[in-house]
């Protein structure tokens, strides 16, 4: 949930670290700091608030020429987002400093032991305890590496951590357990960071660290050791092909808007090599040789969960596989009996979500085959699942997930088609869906500007509401949940996604003239049922905006406005409705002047429980 970076090289470290932290801000941004060695002394500069405040502080200081350093941008887990709690944290004797992402679960018992040994603390963080734990190990270890390893073996929980000490001023040590950490291998310089954009302008050669590995970088070398016995490990470098532009805003006002408009490309990229639009066939190489699952359990959090819920009926209807979508943080604390032949699909854009990772590990412990559906190559879930299918949506920087969901839905639809091979009637259904799917990217590209313009008008009208409903049935129900989530997380307006058929069981009591309902009304078998729900809402003078398709003239209900979208076949309507919902929440947030890409209280990757 935080961003960390370390640098050893020939350039001034501080400006390069701060630049890298800017590219990691999406991982957390409530405080930040840097550490470097100056004239043999450890210097730590930290600031509460956005990274700009750290830059202002550094600008007022004597320029540092240090060429080794570490840095951190924080999303608070232990202790309020204050300067005292900001990273880097020094050991109380000041002979080392660390930056840390994750949760050190047994920090309190270690803190008590360390206090008994005379260590002092100036923060409420678990990280400072880890710094002193390493310092304590230094008292008996033969080397800094040994002390680092011994301390980490005592720490329980999740971490990616980087350490700097005046004892080895041109060396950064780093290690990971359950949190991402990647080496960047440059010419006369080396990096370690939570994510690749932090150092991508300087090198494309990366080494993905695994859990239980320690890295040691200097300006001219990089080594990886086993945490267990510090044995040197052979690791290969991987070349990153996507460019920095792809990770920048590309002319859009916000990453979120850029990523919404990237959806046509993301869907295309996700289909490439998997859907054959000439022979009307689907072939997912990652599933080759795998038996058709007897049962599927789709597990995820947030938006990714909504993608899983959306696919549930498709997997059942097209592939004849019983499927259930589960929220990871619920699944992990129930002792769920998994059936023989049951396959667990783990869906995660970042591939680092703690609850989802935990669910993956539980599923594996129970002997289930696991398939990860991830967007980040080298992410923890991608590497721990038995098989991984990448959504290939490109880097998603905005905290609000948009194009990743469209890509997840595409993968899941293709999986349903892949497994529908022996279902009947298959050929005709497969042809209709693939024909429609082939047209989706172009259709989306055509309508996105008009969707944004309509969304902007509606946002201006409804942004002052105290609350709103998003309603849908069948495959529109998960979209309703997603539409409500987007409004909540971006504009901070309370919004509730609800199954349209459930309104009469209580929620309709909320309906009044300033409580609008956005209703998803695709031209599907549930149109008339959902339309009758709207009659109930209209009868109570609740404003209604019905997102419907050109095939229908609209529900023709007094007080109900129609947001007309192009018609697509069956489940493909969702690919046109989803961006409409995303753009409404985007425009509402922009209208209200909210921080679109970094909404309050949120972070892009929730790597803590
Ligand atoms: C989506 O807009 C939210 N930011 C959040 O719900 C997110 O989808 C959730 O945290 C899961 O993230 P993941 O897909 O990276 O696992």
XYZ file of C-alpha atoms and ligand atoms in Angstrom:
625
model
C 0.000 0.000 0.000
C 3.056 2.261 0.232
C 5.682 2.990 -2.377
C 9.345 2.374 -1.685
C 12.432 3.035 -3.790
C 16.190 2.577 -3.332
C 19.017 3.821 -5.555
C 22.746 3.134 -5.846
C 24.533 4.752 -8.757
C 26.371 7.740 -10.183
C 23.608 10.353 -10.122
C 22.510 12.559 -7.176
C 20.204 10.157 -5.404
C 17.718 12.544 -3.755
C 16.131 14.129 -6.851
C 16.021 10.774 -8.584
C 14.320 9.167 -5.578
C 11.750 11.959 -5.324
C 11.013 11.603 -9.046
C 10.506 7.891 -8.537
C 8.228 8.519 -5.563
C 6.004 10.689 -7.748
C 5.456 7.651 -9.957
C 4.639 5.582 -6.900
C 2.229 8.108 -5.354
C -0.759 6.043 -6.464
C 0.314 3.491 -3.872
C -0.173 5.912 -1.027
C 0.270 9.611 -0.528
C -0.328 10.786 3.028
C 3.347 11.384 3.900
C 6.802 10.720 2.437
C 10.530 10.848 3.091
C 14.043 10.191 1.841
C 17.257 8.966 3.479
C 20.842 9.312 2.258
C 24.353 9.178 3.684
C 26.125 12.555 3.797
C 29.711 12.796 5.146
C 29.352 9.408 6.775
C 26.152 10.399 8.513
C 22.630 9.122 7.915
C 20.347 11.994 6.833
C 16.561 11.542 6.937
C 14.102 14.151 5.567
C 10.367 13.521 5.923
C 7.116 15.464 5.437
C 3.449 14.947 6.193
C 1.016 15.310 3.320
C 1.596 15.104 -0.402
C 5.034 14.593 -1.918
C 5.194 18.260 -2.940
C 5.646 19.162 0.729
C 8.724 16.946 0.938
C 10.095 18.594 -2.179
C 9.570 22.039 -0.661
C 11.440 20.942 2.446
C 14.342 19.521 0.436
C 14.511 22.707 -1.629
C 15.255 24.660 1.539
C 18.157 22.378 2.464
C 21.768 22.158 1.388
C 21.844 20.121 -1.825
C 22.918 16.596 -1.179
C 25.413 14.983 -3.555
C 24.837 11.540 -2.125
C 24.545 8.912 -4.849
C 22.853 6.290 -2.702
C 19.517 6.617 -0.965
C 16.085 5.237 -0.150
C 12.649 6.850 -0.256
C 9.037 6.164 0.694
C 5.515 7.431 0.016
C 3.052 6.247 2.646
C -0.526 5.055 3.078
C -0.887 4.865 6.850
C -1.568 1.521 8.493
C -0.038 1.993 11.966
C -0.073 5.512 13.355
C -1.609 8.621 11.887
C -0.114 10.146 8.717
C 2.247 12.526 10.579
C 5.885 13.445 9.999
C 6.957 11.376 13.012
C 5.283 8.331 11.517
C 6.559 8.976 8.008
C 9.298 6.742 6.601
C 12.274 6.308 6.470
C 12.614 5.189 10.069
C 16.021 5.116 11.775
C 17.158 2.747 14.472
C 17.409 4.607 17.786
C 21.228 4.574 17.559
C 20.938 6.059 14.048
C 23.172 3.427 12.473
C 20.615 2.341 9.872
C 17.324 3.417 8.304
C 14.589 1.526 6.507
C 11.522 2.124 4.354
C 8.778 -0.480 4.550
C 5.543 -1.442 2.842
C 3.243 -3.945 4.574
C 2.354 -4.894 8.158
C 4.762 -6.225 10.801
C 2.166 -8.210 12.772
C 4.229 -9.117 15.855
C 5.698 -5.630 16.228
C 4.256 -4.964 19.673
C 5.893 -7.980 21.359
C 9.181 -7.148 19.603
C 8.853 -3.519 20.679
C 8.563 -4.519 24.335
C 11.677 -6.740 24.093
C 13.619 -3.963 22.387
C 12.562 -1.386 24.967
C 13.826 -3.758 27.666
C 17.151 -3.780 25.796
C 17.292 0.006 25.862
C 16.005 0.885 22.414
C 13.885 4.045 22.226
C 11.018 4.878 19.861
C 9.741 8.166 18.470
C 6.817 6.901 16.375
C 3.759 4.674 16.613
C 4.819 2.625 13.598
C 5.619 -1.032 13.215
C 8.393 0.020 10.831
C 10.473 1.744 13.500
C 10.313 -1.480 15.496
C 11.704 -3.364 12.518
C 14.538 -0.838 12.218
C 15.496 -1.403 15.849
C 15.083 -5.154 15.483
C 17.711 -5.101 12.742
C 19.946 -2.853 14.874
C 19.589 -5.331 17.734
C 20.650 -8.167 15.451
C 23.666 -6.075 14.355
C 24.999 -6.417 17.873
C 25.662 -10.132 17.305
C 25.700 -10.679 13.546
C 28.886 -10.896 11.512
C 27.510 -8.642 8.764
C 24.709 -6.230 7.942
C 23.276 -8.844 5.583
C 23.169 -11.417 8.366
C 21.561 -8.945 10.797
C 18.989 -7.943 8.167
C 18.135 -11.591 7.492
C 17.949 -12.572 11.158
C 15.614 -9.691 11.963
C 13.310 -10.444 9.035
C 13.075 -14.067 10.120
C 11.680 -12.838 13.427
C 9.130 -10.555 11.740
C 5.699 -11.994 11.019
C 3.408 -10.380 8.434
C 3.944 -8.764 5.085
C 6.769 -6.518 3.987
C 8.796 -5.098 1.209
C 11.653 -3.268 2.876
C 14.803 -1.386 1.843
C 17.645 -0.528 4.206
C 20.565 1.931 4.164
C 23.430 2.208 6.679
C 26.587 4.374 6.945
C 28.391 1.074 7.584
C 27.998 0.344 3.840
C 27.160 3.802 2.417
C 26.979 2.704 -1.225
C 24.797 -0.327 -0.627
C 21.015 -0.772 -0.351
C 19.627 -4.007 1.058
C 16.056 -5.026 0.269
C 13.708 -7.934 0.894
C 10.075 -8.900 0.389
C 7.383 -11.086 1.808
C 3.863 -10.779 0.324
C 4.473 -7.229 -0.924
C 5.876 -6.348 -4.344
C 9.558 -5.491 -4.798
C 11.451 -5.279 -8.067
C 15.115 -4.601 -8.926
C 15.971 -2.253 -11.772
C 19.333 -3.137 -13.343
C 20.984 -0.138 -15.013
C 24.396 0.867 -16.342
C 26.489 1.900 -13.358
C 23.346 2.210 -11.290
C 20.807 -0.104 -9.745
C 17.345 0.385 -8.272
C 14.878 -1.366 -6.026
C 11.220 -0.304 -5.975
C 7.637 -1.357 -5.278
C 6.716 -0.942 -8.930
C 8.412 -0.572 -12.302
C 7.360 3.018 -13.268
C 9.557 4.293 -10.401
C 12.737 3.621 -12.409
C 11.494 2.895 -15.948
C 13.083 6.066 -17.464
C 16.474 4.691 -16.398
C 16.271 0.984 -17.164
C 13.952 -1.615 -18.666
C 15.863 -4.574 -17.225
C 14.152 -5.822 -14.083
C 14.466 -8.672 -11.621
C 11.319 -9.754 -9.794
C 12.096 -10.622 -6.177
C 10.216 -13.538 -4.652
C 9.131 -13.974 -1.040
C 12.061 -15.064 1.132
C 14.706 -13.369 -0.991
C 17.100 -10.585 -0.012
C 18.728 -8.268 -2.534
C 21.965 -6.317 -2.175
C 22.548 -3.575 -4.696
C 25.572 -1.318 -5.290
C 26.222 1.055 -8.198
C 27.891 -1.744 -10.149
C 26.360 -4.961 -8.858
C 23.230 -6.692 -7.737
C 22.973 -9.940 -5.782
C 20.071 -11.966 -4.446
C 20.290 -14.261 -1.425
C 17.970 -16.667 0.315
C 16.559 -15.168 3.505
C 16.751 -18.584 5.138
C 20.476 -19.252 4.852
C 21.759 -16.276 2.855
C 22.839 -18.604 0.039
C 23.354 -16.703 -3.237
C 20.506 -17.257 -5.706
C 20.572 -17.243 -9.497
C 17.974 -14.772 -10.854
C 17.238 -13.734 -14.421
C 16.421 -10.267 -15.693
C 13.209 -9.531 -17.607
C 12.914 -6.753 -20.181
C 9.906 -4.458 -19.762
C 8.386 -3.460 -23.089
C 5.697 -0.939 -22.180
C 6.835 2.688 -22.275
C 6.722 5.523 -19.781
C 4.129 7.346 -21.886
C 1.801 4.412 -21.274
C 2.200 5.117 -17.625
C 1.701 8.834 -17.925
C -1.489 10.817 -18.572
C -1.120 11.118 -22.301
C -2.830 14.439 -22.539
C -5.865 13.541 -20.439
C -6.661 15.620 -17.359
C -6.575 12.569 -15.123
C -5.245 9.047 -15.301
C -8.801 7.838 -14.710
C -10.128 9.560 -17.840
C -7.188 8.265 -19.870
C -7.812 4.753 -18.638
C -11.554 4.933 -19.386
C -10.730 5.981 -22.942
C -8.122 3.207 -23.156
C -10.798 0.551 -22.670
C -11.257 -0.157 -26.396
C -7.525 -0.866 -26.656
C -7.487 -2.875 -23.448
C -10.355 -5.078 -24.652
C -8.601 -5.560 -28.008
C -5.295 -6.402 -26.367
C -7.040 -8.788 -24.028
C -8.663 -10.642 -26.934
C -5.577 -10.782 -29.099
C -4.249 -14.300 -29.525
C -7.291 -15.698 -27.753
C -10.339 -15.005 -29.923
C -10.426 -16.090 -33.583
C -13.020 -13.931 -35.323
C -12.663 -15.768 -38.629
C -13.208 -19.319 -37.507
C -15.331 -18.202 -34.540
C -13.265 -20.016 -31.985
C -11.663 -19.182 -28.677
C -8.382 -20.552 -27.501
C -6.846 -19.523 -24.201
C -3.363 -21.006 -24.220
C -3.090 -20.777 -20.437
C -6.036 -23.185 -20.150
C -4.702 -25.690 -22.663
C -4.542 -29.190 -21.298
C -6.595 -28.212 -18.253
C -9.707 -30.245 -17.571
C -12.986 -28.360 -17.658
C -13.690 -27.387 -14.026
C -16.475 -29.238 -12.236
C -17.212 -26.012 -10.363
C -15.802 -22.487 -10.243
C -15.314 -20.142 -7.339
C -14.441 -16.565 -8.315
C -12.772 -14.659 -5.482
C -11.798 -10.984 -5.444
C -12.308 -7.590 -3.816
C -13.996 -4.364 -4.901
C -14.282 -3.791 -8.600
C -12.609 -7.107 -9.359
C -15.305 -8.831 -7.332
C -17.928 -7.102 -9.461
C -16.224 -8.483 -12.568
C -16.351 -11.965 -11.050
C -20.029 -11.576 -10.117
C -20.736 -10.412 -13.664
C -19.115 -13.549 -15.100
C -20.882 -15.974 -12.752
C -24.024 -16.346 -14.894
C -21.967 -16.449 -18.106
C -19.856 -19.341 -16.896
C -23.019 -21.166 -15.907
C -25.030 -20.262 -18.996
C -22.379 -20.647 -21.676
C -20.063 -23.285 -20.242
C -22.514 -25.156 -17.999
C -20.160 -24.812 -15.015
C -21.718 -24.085 -11.585
C -20.072 -20.857 -10.454
C -20.105 -18.677 -7.376
C -18.450 -15.290 -6.862
C -17.131 -14.521 -3.374
C -15.668 -11.499 -1.599
C -12.110 -12.441 -0.601
C -12.240 -10.905 2.876
C -15.319 -13.052 3.624
C -14.057 -16.248 2.011
C -10.767 -16.203 3.903
C -12.434 -16.398 7.312
C -14.976 -19.096 6.494
C -13.828 -22.656 6.342
C -15.302 -23.283 2.907
C -15.367 -26.928 1.802
C -14.077 -26.925 -1.764
C -15.446 -29.761 -3.915
C -13.258 -32.176 -5.891
C -12.589 -30.673 -9.302
C -13.451 -27.173 -8.092
C -11.225 -24.476 -9.594
C -10.675 -21.127 -7.872
C -10.389 -18.019 -10.043
C -8.497 -15.252 -8.231
C -9.161 -11.868 -9.822
C -6.927 -8.924 -9.005
C -5.780 -5.951 -11.095
C -2.753 -5.233 -8.911
C -2.079 -8.846 -8.007
C -1.138 -7.616 -4.519
C -4.448 -7.245 -2.655
C -3.912 -8.776 0.763
C -7.347 -10.355 1.195
C -7.278 -11.772 -2.307
C -3.769 -13.114 -1.807
C -4.863 -14.758 1.427
C -7.811 -16.366 -0.343
C -5.443 -17.702 -2.995
C -3.229 -19.301 -0.371
C -6.204 -20.839 1.421
C -7.542 -22.266 -1.846
C -4.140 -23.793 -2.553
C -3.895 -25.206 0.969
C -7.280 -26.857 0.344
C -5.854 -28.488 -2.758
C -7.860 -26.506 -5.315
C -6.369 -25.596 -8.651
C -6.013 -21.819 -8.824
C -6.081 -19.500 -11.807
C -5.023 -15.891 -11.330
C -6.535 -13.185 -13.526
C -4.142 -10.276 -13.059
C -3.046 -7.113 -14.801
C 0.432 -6.775 -13.355
C 3.180 -9.059 -14.609
C 5.345 -10.325 -11.794
C 2.779 -9.470 -9.122
C 2.558 -11.757 -6.121
C -0.785 -13.322 -7.051
C 0.376 -13.788 -10.642
C 3.391 -15.702 -9.374
C 1.665 -17.766 -6.712
C -1.395 -18.946 -8.633
C -1.021 -22.307 -10.381
C -1.870 -20.622 -13.681
C -2.167 -16.940 -14.521
C -4.042 -15.200 -17.305
C -2.951 -11.588 -17.777
C -5.619 -9.052 -18.696
C -3.013 -7.057 -20.660
C -4.840 -3.780 -19.961
C -1.594 -1.828 -19.529
C -0.654 0.027 -16.348
C -3.684 1.274 -14.424
C -2.506 4.221 -12.340
C -5.745 5.856 -11.198
C -6.890 4.497 -7.845
C -10.317 3.877 -9.368
C -10.177 0.729 -11.449
C -11.801 1.140 -14.871
C -10.106 -0.431 -17.911
C -8.955 -3.336 -15.766
C -12.565 -4.299 -15.094
C -13.408 -4.233 -18.798
C -10.378 -6.439 -19.436
C -11.301 -8.797 -16.594
C -14.807 -9.136 -18.062
C -13.283 -9.856 -21.474
C -11.023 -12.588 -20.096
C -13.865 -14.135 -18.129
C -16.177 -14.080 -21.161
C -13.482 -15.741 -23.271
C -12.938 -18.351 -20.547
C -16.648 -19.147 -20.576
C -16.478 -19.540 -24.355
C -13.287 -21.589 -24.104
C -14.991 -23.992 -21.727
C -18.243 -24.023 -23.709
C -16.663 -26.234 -26.396
C -18.857 -29.222 -25.653
C -22.003 -27.283 -24.774
C -24.958 -26.997 -27.175
C -26.229 -24.920 -28.879
C -22.709 -23.643 -29.085
C -21.787 -22.792 -32.596
C -24.495 -20.197 -33.159
C -24.112 -18.600 -29.716
C -20.335 -18.539 -30.081
C -20.609 -16.916 -33.500
C -23.036 -14.257 -32.269
C -20.962 -13.380 -29.239
C -17.635 -13.302 -31.079
C -19.093 -11.275 -33.912
C -20.434 -8.774 -31.398
C -17.247 -8.805 -29.339
C -15.140 -8.021 -32.389
C -17.161 -4.817 -32.840
C -17.030 -3.686 -29.216
C -13.686 -1.811 -29.286
C -14.719 0.276 -32.326
C -18.248 0.828 -30.963
C -16.798 1.940 -27.655
C -14.258 4.243 -29.316
C -17.118 5.855 -31.225
C -19.429 6.471 -28.291
C -17.046 7.405 -25.469
C -17.007 11.171 -26.269
C -20.837 11.293 -26.354
C -21.032 9.239 -23.165
C -18.705 11.706 -21.459
C -20.791 14.657 -22.589
C -24.060 13.081 -21.329
C -22.365 12.008 -18.096
C -21.165 15.540 -17.537
C -24.706 16.942 -17.859
C -26.153 14.358 -15.487
C -23.324 14.864 -13.023
C -23.996 18.587 -12.863
C -27.644 17.849 -12.081
C -27.198 15.106 -9.503
C -23.843 15.912 -7.868
C -25.561 17.717 -4.994
C -27.814 14.764 -4.099
C -27.344 13.260 -0.662
C -27.585 9.775 -2.107
C -28.601 7.672 -5.095
C -29.477 4.146 -6.209
C -27.961 2.094 -8.992
C -30.317 -0.727 -9.931
C -30.042 -3.736 -12.211
C -31.073 -7.347 -12.671
C -29.088 -10.328 -13.901
C -25.806 -9.245 -15.456
C -26.738 -5.621 -14.857
C -26.787 -6.166 -11.101
C -22.952 -6.368 -10.774
C -22.715 -3.276 -12.976
C -25.120 -1.488 -10.634
C -22.849 -2.409 -7.726
C -19.868 -1.094 -9.676
C -21.631 2.139 -10.627
C -22.409 2.779 -6.977
C -18.858 1.949 -5.880
C -17.410 4.390 -8.389
C -19.683 7.216 -7.219
C -18.788 6.536 -3.577
C -15.034 6.291 -4.058
C -14.736 9.286 -6.387
C -17.368 11.885 -5.452
C -17.849 10.784 -1.804
C -21.659 10.796 -2.362
C -23.415 7.836 -0.773
C -24.621 5.544 -3.544
C -26.082 2.075 -3.272
C -26.050 -0.662 -5.877
C -29.090 -2.912 -5.548
C -30.787 -5.775 -7.297
C -33.775 -4.050 -8.937
C -36.082 -6.847 -7.866
C -35.158 -6.211 -4.240
C -36.367 -2.593 -4.150
C -39.857 -3.527 -2.982
C -38.367 -5.373 0.003
C -37.454 -2.181 1.844
C -35.047 0.120 -0.024
C -37.905 1.806 -1.908
C -38.629 3.612 1.362
C -35.686 5.860 0.511
C -37.203 7.118 -2.733
C -38.089 10.809 -2.796
C -37.722 13.668 -5.314
C -34.051 14.352 -4.521
C -32.996 10.691 -4.428
C -32.314 9.591 -8.030
C -32.171 6.018 -9.310
C -29.898 5.047 -12.192
C -31.311 1.900 -13.701
C -29.540 -0.426 -16.117
C -32.131 -1.539 -18.633
C -30.478 -3.477 -21.456
C -32.606 -5.084 -24.097
C -32.474 -8.517 -22.451
C -34.930 -11.053 -21.068
C -35.311 -9.056 -17.832
C -36.293 -5.762 -19.499
C -39.995 -5.927 -18.619
C -39.362 -7.092 -15.063
C -36.944 -4.243 -14.434
C -39.265 -1.794 -16.135
C -42.007 -2.650 -13.646
C -39.587 -1.868 -10.813
C -39.211 1.581 -12.339
C -42.952 2.104 -12.241
C -42.802 1.586 -8.462
C -39.995 4.173 -8.180
C -41.737 6.659 -10.483
C -44.974 6.304 -8.491
C -43.076 7.700 -5.509
C -41.733 10.620 -7.517
C -38.171 9.368 -7.485
C -36.094 10.725 -10.419
C -35.003 7.916 -12.757
C -32.259 7.753 -15.364
C -32.635 4.553 -17.381
C -29.528 3.432 -19.269
C -31.050 1.536 -22.136
C -30.218 0.405 -25.643
C -31.153 1.748 -29.030
C -33.259 -1.360 -29.661
C -35.854 0.034 -27.310
C -37.385 3.507 -27.324
C -36.891 3.728 -23.589
C -39.197 2.619 -20.756
C -41.712 5.411 -21.488
C -42.409 6.047 -17.800
C -43.425 9.484 -16.490
C -40.453 11.175 -14.801
C -37.990 8.689 -16.251
C -35.180 9.983 -18.460
C -33.490 7.703 -20.985
C -29.733 7.526 -21.479
C -29.614 5.812 -24.847
C -26.669 3.528 -25.626
C -25.943 1.537 -28.783
C -27.343 -1.969 -28.878
C -24.978 -4.923 -28.480
C -25.686 -8.642 -28.281
C -26.573 -10.193 -24.930
C -23.802 -9.847 -22.346
C -21.879 -7.458 -24.605
C -24.199 -4.602 -23.621
C -22.254 -4.514 -20.357
C -19.134 -3.300 -22.176
C -21.059 -0.220 -23.305
C -22.865 0.418 -20.012
C -19.801 0.136 -17.799
C -17.993 3.195 -19.256
C -21.194 5.239 -18.949
C -21.219 4.520 -15.224
C -17.496 5.205 -14.925
C -17.805 8.511 -16.748
C -20.746 9.595 -14.595
C -18.700 9.054 -11.437
C -15.677 10.751 -13.038
C -17.697 13.808 -14.064
C -19.406 14.005 -10.672
C -16.016 13.962 -8.932
C -14.581 16.541 -11.340
C -17.683 18.742 -10.911
C -17.269 18.591 -7.139
C -13.529 19.300 -7.397
C -12.503 16.014 -5.822
C -9.033 14.476 -6.214
C -10.001 12.124 -9.043
C -6.851 10.024 -9.307
C -6.091 9.877 -5.600
C -9.389 9.948 -3.700
C -9.159 10.467 0.048
C -8.578 7.428 2.272
C -7.876 5.144 -0.700
C -4.826 3.580 -2.321
C -4.383 1.724 -5.561
C -3.305 -1.513 -4.081
C -4.755 -2.562 -0.730
C -1.901 -4.736 0.497
C -3.101 -4.705 4.113
C -6.171 -6.370 5.645
C -11.726 -0.035 -7.503
O -12.085 1.206 -8.100
C -11.206 0.143 -6.098
N -10.104 1.017 -6.091
C -10.999 -1.152 -5.353
O -12.282 -1.633 -5.052
C -10.227 -2.286 -6.059
O -10.979 -2.815 -7.125
C -9.973 -3.414 -5.041
O -9.153 -2.901 -4.019
C -9.327 -4.662 -5.649
O -8.078 -4.340 -6.185
P -7.321 -5.432 -7.102
O -8.160 -5.651 -8.315
O -6.001 -4.805 -7.413
O -7.189 -6.684 -6.297
